[in-house]
Amino acid sequence: FMINGQLNLVQRCLTHEGRHEFVTQEKTAGPNAFVDCLGLDSKSCAGPHHRYSVGTLFDNVKSGKYMESKFRGGGHGWAGTQTCFYNCIAPNFKVDAPPGGTSWVIGSGNEGEDATRVTPASLYYQQVQDRLGKNALDRLATEEQRKQLGRYLWVKERLKNEQSSE
């Protein structure tokens, strides 16, 4: 899933063997959000990819490879700034910010580090509720979906259904 614009929401999306599975491209203005997404058998990192994307939230995203927002060199330059990895799961996080910029890793870590998760469970969902109210949040994600956030049960159920139909 590649964003090359602004005001985008990628929610409850699944990749399998993806290369740069959840990314932004060059000069992506933001704000943009990846929420409750899962990358299985990832082949490369997730995060802003190249040439200075701004204002990307990775909220409860799980990747099989590292997640990054840093100076990538080689014509890519600074991948991004004002990037936030919130309650994400990845083997490693490589996060830095350009001069005058800031990026964050909050409540994120390896698969076994559940204690690092912070509240609220989703920064994006909390902001929607604070700005637009509970009715808007309920249209975006059910109470059950919010309760199971970060467990990716929607994927497990889907994979189970696919296997039983074969």
PDB file of C-alpha atoms in Angstrom:
ATOM      1  CA  PHE A   1       0.000   0.000   0.000  1.00  0.00           C
ATOM      2  CA  MET A   2       1.702   3.140  -1.252  1.00  0.00           C
ATOM      3  CA  ILE A   3       0.438   6.641  -0.578  1.00  0.00           C
ATOM      4  CA  ASN A   4       1.451   9.484  -2.845  1.00  0.00           C
ATOM      5  CA  GLY A   5      -0.980  12.162  -1.674  1.00  0.00           C
ATOM      6  CA  GLN A   6      -2.639  13.475   1.443  1.00  0.00           C
ATOM      7  CA  LEU A   7      -5.656  12.874   3.687  1.00  0.00           C
ATOM      8  CA  ASN A   8      -5.537   9.090   3.139  1.00  0.00           C
ATOM      9  CA  LEU A   9      -6.555   6.341   5.528  1.00  0.00           C
ATOM     10  CA  VAL A  10      -5.386   2.761   4.960  1.00  0.00           C
ATOM     11  CA  GLN A  11      -7.262   0.640   7.510  1.00  0.00           C
ATOM     12  CA  ARG A  12      -7.328  -3.112   8.256  1.00  0.00           C
ATOM     13  CA  CYS A  13      -5.239  -4.020   5.220  1.00  0.00           C
ATOM     14  CA  LEU A  14      -3.178  -7.166   4.771  1.00  0.00           C
ATOM     15  CA  THR A  15      -0.090  -7.810   2.677  1.00  0.00           C
ATOM     16  CA  HIS A  16       1.708 -11.077   2.021  1.00  0.00           C
ATOM     17  CA  GLU A  17       5.356 -11.100   0.933  1.00  0.00           C
ATOM     18  CA  GLY A  18       5.179  -7.344   0.338  1.00  0.00           C
ATOM     19  CA  ARG A  19       8.212  -5.220  -0.478  1.00  0.00           C
ATOM     20  CA  HIS A  20       7.800  -1.837   1.260  1.00  0.00           C
ATOM     21  CA  GLU A  21       4.269  -2.895   2.193  1.00  0.00           C
ATOM     22  CA  PHE A  22       3.063   0.292   3.946  1.00  0.00           C
ATOM     23  CA  VAL A  23       4.870   3.341   2.549  1.00  0.00           C
ATOM     24  CA  THR A  24       4.634   6.927   1.399  1.00  0.00           C
ATOM     25  CA  GLN A  25       6.425   8.236  -1.669  1.00  0.00           C
ATOM     26  CA  GLU A  26       8.307  11.444  -2.434  1.00  0.00           C
ATOM     27  CA  LYS A  27       7.075  14.767  -1.105  1.00  0.00           C
ATOM     28  CA  THR A  28       3.870  13.243   0.303  1.00  0.00           C
ATOM     29  CA  ALA A  29       2.261  16.126   2.170  1.00  0.00           C
ATOM     30  CA  GLY A  30       0.132  14.231   4.680  1.00  0.00           C
ATOM     31  CA  PRO A  31      -1.544  13.851   6.979  1.00  0.00           C
ATOM     32  CA  ASN A  32      -1.904  10.153   6.179  1.00  0.00           C
ATOM     33  CA  ALA A  33      -2.569   7.141   8.401  1.00  0.00           C
ATOM     34  CA  PHE A  34      -2.066   3.389   8.261  1.00  0.00           C
ATOM     35  CA  VAL A  35      -4.288   1.864  10.984  1.00  0.00           C
ATOM     36  CA  ASP A  36      -4.630  -1.775  12.123  1.00  0.00           C
ATOM     37  CA  CYS A  37      -2.636  -3.189   9.181  1.00  0.00           C
ATOM     38  CA  LEU A  38      -0.625  -6.398   8.993  1.00  0.00           C
ATOM     39  CA  GLY A  39       2.289  -7.431   6.787  1.00  0.00           C
ATOM     40  CA  LEU A  40       2.959 -11.177   6.621  1.00  0.00           C
ATOM     41  CA  ASP A  41       6.324 -12.510   5.385  1.00  0.00           C
ATOM     42  CA  SER A  42       7.515  -8.976   4.689  1.00  0.00           C
ATOM     43  CA  LYS A  43      10.392  -8.618   2.226  1.00  0.00           C
ATOM     44  CA  SER A  44      11.521  -5.084   3.107  1.00  0.00           C
ATOM     45  CA  CYS A  45      10.901  -2.234   5.534  1.00  0.00           C
ATOM     46  CA  ALA A  46       7.709  -0.234   6.045  1.00  0.00           C
ATOM     47  CA  GLY A  47       7.613   3.542   6.545  1.00  0.00           C
ATOM     48  CA  PRO A  48       8.142   6.665   4.487  1.00  0.00           C
ATOM     49  CA  HIS A  49      10.199   5.558   1.509  1.00  0.00           C
ATOM     50  CA  HIS A  50      11.983   8.549   0.005  1.00  0.00           C
ATOM     51  CA  ARG A  51      12.296  12.281  -0.480  1.00  0.00           C
ATOM     52  CA  TYR A  52      10.658  13.831   2.518  1.00  0.00           C
ATOM     53  CA  SER A  53       7.112  12.784   3.238  1.00  0.00           C
ATOM     54  CA  VAL A  54       5.495  14.661   6.114  1.00  0.00           C
ATOM     55  CA  GLY A  55       2.871  13.753   8.706  1.00  0.00           C
ATOM     56  CA  THR A  56       2.404   9.975   8.527  1.00  0.00           C
ATOM     57  CA  LEU A  57       0.906   7.925  11.346  1.00  0.00           C
ATOM     58  CA  PHE A  58       1.525   4.170  11.555  1.00  0.00           C
ATOM     59  CA  ASP A  59      -1.004   3.074  14.185  1.00  0.00           C
ATOM     60  CA  ASN A  60      -1.107  -0.590  15.237  1.00  0.00           C
ATOM     61  CA  VAL A  61       0.776  -1.721  12.137  1.00  0.00           C
ATOM     62  CA  LYS A  62       2.636  -5.014  12.308  1.00  0.00           C
ATOM     63  CA  SER A  63       5.472  -5.797   9.911  1.00  0.00           C
ATOM     64  CA  GLY A  64       7.735  -8.824   9.578  1.00  0.00           C
ATOM     65  CA  LYS A  65      10.657  -6.514   8.763  1.00  0.00           C
ATOM     66  CA  TYR A  66      11.865  -3.347  10.425  1.00  0.00           C
ATOM     67  CA  MET A  67      10.003  -0.055  10.233  1.00  0.00           C
ATOM     68  CA  GLU A  68      11.957   3.088   9.464  1.00  0.00           C
ATOM     69  CA  SER A  69      11.942   6.825   8.913  1.00  0.00           C
ATOM     70  CA  LYS A  70      15.489   8.076   8.433  1.00  0.00           C
ATOM     71  CA  PHE A  71      18.072   9.459   6.038  1.00  0.00           C
ATOM     72  CA  ARG A  72      18.293   6.823   3.316  1.00  0.00           C
ATOM     73  CA  GLY A  73      20.991   8.392   1.118  1.00  0.00           C
ATOM     74  CA  GLY A  74      21.539   7.177  -2.444  1.00  0.00           C
ATOM     75  CA  GLY A  75      19.146   9.665  -4.046  1.00  0.00           C
ATOM     76  CA  HIS A  76      16.408   8.933  -1.529  1.00  0.00           C
ATOM     77  CA  GLY A  77      17.472  11.555   1.030  1.00  0.00           C
ATOM     78  CA  TRP A  78      15.390  11.987   4.172  1.00  0.00           C
ATOM     79  CA  ALA A  79      12.499   9.535   4.007  1.00  0.00           C
ATOM     80  CA  GLY A  80      10.221  11.651   6.128  1.00  0.00           C
ATOM     81  CA  THR A  81       9.562  13.784   9.145  1.00  0.00           C
ATOM     82  CA  GLN A  82       6.695  14.117  11.632  1.00  0.00           C
ATOM     83  CA  THR A  83       6.371  10.331  11.332  1.00  0.00           C
ATOM     84  CA  CYS A  84       4.812   8.446  14.236  1.00  0.00           C
ATOM     85  CA  PHE A  85       4.947   4.697  14.870  1.00  0.00           C
ATOM     86  CA  TYR A  86       2.262   4.164  17.533  1.00  0.00           C
ATOM     87  CA  ASN A  87       1.691   0.728  19.144  1.00  0.00           C
ATOM     88  CA  CYS A  88       3.369  -0.948  16.173  1.00  0.00           C
ATOM     89  CA  ILE A  89       5.067  -4.338  16.094  1.00  0.00           C
ATOM     90  CA  ALA A  90       8.264  -4.947  14.132  1.00  0.00           C
ATOM     91  CA  PRO A  91      11.607  -6.646  14.731  1.00  0.00           C
ATOM     92  CA  ASN A  92      13.318  -3.247  14.851  1.00  0.00           C
ATOM     93  CA  PHE A  93      12.678   0.479  14.386  1.00  0.00           C
ATOM     94  CA  LYS A  94      15.189   2.750  12.635  1.00  0.00           C
ATOM     95  CA  VAL A  95      13.889   6.244  13.261  1.00  0.00           C
ATOM     96  CA  ASP A  96      15.607   9.594  12.978  1.00  0.00           C
ATOM     97  CA  ALA A  97      14.515  13.043  11.864  1.00  0.00           C
ATOM     98  CA  PRO A  98      16.030  15.752   9.677  1.00  0.00           C
ATOM     99  CA  PRO A  99      17.246  19.005  11.212  1.00  0.00           C
ATOM    100  CA  GLY A 100      14.193  20.837  12.543  1.00  0.00           C
ATOM    101  CA  GLY A 101      12.013  17.737  12.246  1.00  0.00           C
ATOM    102  CA  THR A 102      10.701  15.183  14.723  1.00  0.00           C
ATOM    103  CA  SER A 103       9.667  11.545  14.492  1.00  0.00           C
ATOM    104  CA  TRP A 104       8.341   9.260  17.213  1.00  0.00           C
ATOM    105  CA  VAL A 105       8.226   5.612  18.236  1.00  0.00           C
ATOM    106  CA  ILE A 106       5.559   5.304  20.936  1.00  0.00           C
ATOM    107  CA  GLY A 107       4.405   2.038  22.525  1.00  0.00           C
ATOM    108  CA  SER A 108       6.051   0.020  19.778  1.00  0.00           C
ATOM    109  CA  GLY A 109       8.452  -2.906  19.871  1.00  0.00           C
ATOM    110  CA  ASN A 110       9.013  -6.571  19.149  1.00  0.00           C
ATOM    111  CA  GLU A 111       6.249  -9.193  19.123  1.00  0.00           C
ATOM    112  CA  GLY A 112       6.958 -10.273  22.709  1.00  0.00           C
ATOM    113  CA  GLU A 113       7.054  -6.766  24.185  1.00  0.00           C
ATOM    114  CA  ASP A 114       3.331  -6.278  24.881  1.00  0.00           C
ATOM    115  CA  ALA A 115       4.193  -4.238  27.975  1.00  0.00           C
ATOM    116  CA  THR A 116       5.415  -1.399  25.754  1.00  0.00           C
ATOM    117  CA  ARG A 117       1.916  -0.721  24.361  1.00  0.00           C
ATOM    118  CA  VAL A 118       0.412   2.544  25.544  1.00  0.00           C
ATOM    119  CA  THR A 119      -3.093   3.971  25.878  1.00  0.00           C
ATOM    120  CA  PRO A 120      -5.172   4.967  24.156  1.00  0.00           C
ATOM    121  CA  ALA A 121      -4.967   1.762  22.130  1.00  0.00           C
ATOM    122  CA  SER A 122      -5.194   3.773  18.892  1.00  0.00           C
ATOM    123  CA  LEU A 123      -4.022   7.345  18.534  1.00  0.00           C
ATOM    124  CA  TYR A 124      -6.004   7.716  15.297  1.00  0.00           C
ATOM    125  CA  TYR A 125      -9.281   6.427  16.747  1.00  0.00           C
ATOM    126  CA  GLN A 126      -8.858   8.653  19.807  1.00  0.00           C
ATOM    127  CA  GLN A 127      -8.299  11.705  17.618  1.00  0.00           C
ATOM    128  CA  VAL A 128     -11.391  10.879  15.528  1.00  0.00           C
ATOM    129  CA  GLN A 129     -13.489  10.594  18.676  1.00  0.00           C
ATOM    130  CA  ASP A 130     -12.064  13.801  20.167  1.00  0.00           C
ATOM    131  CA  ARG A 131     -12.656  15.812  16.988  1.00  0.00           C
ATOM    132  CA  LEU A 132     -15.827  14.285  15.537  1.00  0.00           C
ATOM    133  CA  GLY A 133     -17.480  12.350  18.369  1.00  0.00           C
ATOM    134  CA  LYS A 134     -18.302   8.741  19.164  1.00  0.00           C
ATOM    135  CA  ASN A 135     -20.814   8.366  16.302  1.00  0.00           C
ATOM    136  CA  ALA A 136     -18.073   9.111  13.764  1.00  0.00           C
ATOM    137  CA  LEU A 137     -15.761   6.649  15.506  1.00  0.00           C
ATOM    138  CA  ASP A 138     -18.470   3.955  15.486  1.00  0.00           C
ATOM    139  CA  ARG A 139     -18.860   4.370  11.710  1.00  0.00           C
ATOM    140  CA  LEU A 140     -15.095   3.945  11.295  1.00  0.00           C
ATOM    141  CA  ALA A 141     -14.571   0.916  13.556  1.00  0.00           C
ATOM    142  CA  THR A 142     -16.997  -1.132  15.617  1.00  0.00           C
ATOM    143  CA  GLU A 143     -16.597  -1.485  19.369  1.00  0.00           C
ATOM    144  CA  GLU A 144     -15.438  -5.096  18.831  1.00  0.00           C
ATOM    145  CA  GLN A 145     -12.853  -4.032  16.237  1.00  0.00           C
ATOM    146  CA  ARG A 146     -11.496  -1.402  18.626  1.00  0.00           C
ATOM    147  CA  LYS A 147     -11.419  -3.911  21.482  1.00  0.00           C
ATOM    148  CA  GLN A 148      -9.379  -6.392  19.402  1.00  0.00           C
ATOM    149  CA  LEU A 149      -7.023  -3.732  18.008  1.00  0.00           C
ATOM    150  CA  GLY A 150      -3.467  -4.992  17.615  1.00  0.00           C
ATOM    151  CA  ARG A 151      -4.485  -8.658  17.733  1.00  0.00           C
ATOM    152  CA  TYR A 152      -5.311  -8.867  14.008  1.00  0.00           C
ATOM    153  CA  LEU A 153      -8.169 -11.307  14.638  1.00  0.00           C
ATOM    154  CA  TRP A 154      -9.870 -10.071  11.457  1.00  0.00           C
ATOM    155  CA  VAL A 155      -6.937 -11.594   9.513  1.00  0.00           C
ATOM    156  CA  LYS A 156      -6.881 -14.839  11.461  1.00  0.00           C
ATOM    157  CA  GLU A 157     -10.612 -15.340  10.859  1.00  0.00           C
ATOM    158  CA  ARG A 158     -10.221 -14.577   7.158  1.00  0.00           C
ATOM    159  CA  LEU A 159      -7.295 -16.982   6.756  1.00  0.00           C
ATOM    160  CA  LYS A 160      -9.222 -19.671   8.644  1.00  0.00           C
ATOM    161  CA  ASN A 161     -12.226 -19.238   6.331  1.00  0.00           C
ATOM    162  CA  GLU A 162     -10.009 -19.391   3.219  1.00  0.00           C
ATOM    163  CA  GLN A 163      -8.316 -22.604   4.392  1.00  0.00           C
ATOM    164  CA  SER A 164     -11.618 -24.313   5.201  1.00  0.00           C
ATOM    165  CA  SER A 165     -13.030 -23.525   1.742  1.00  0.00           C
ATOM    166  CA  GLU A 166     -10.096 -25.158  -0.093  1.00  0.00           C
TER     167      GLU A 166
END
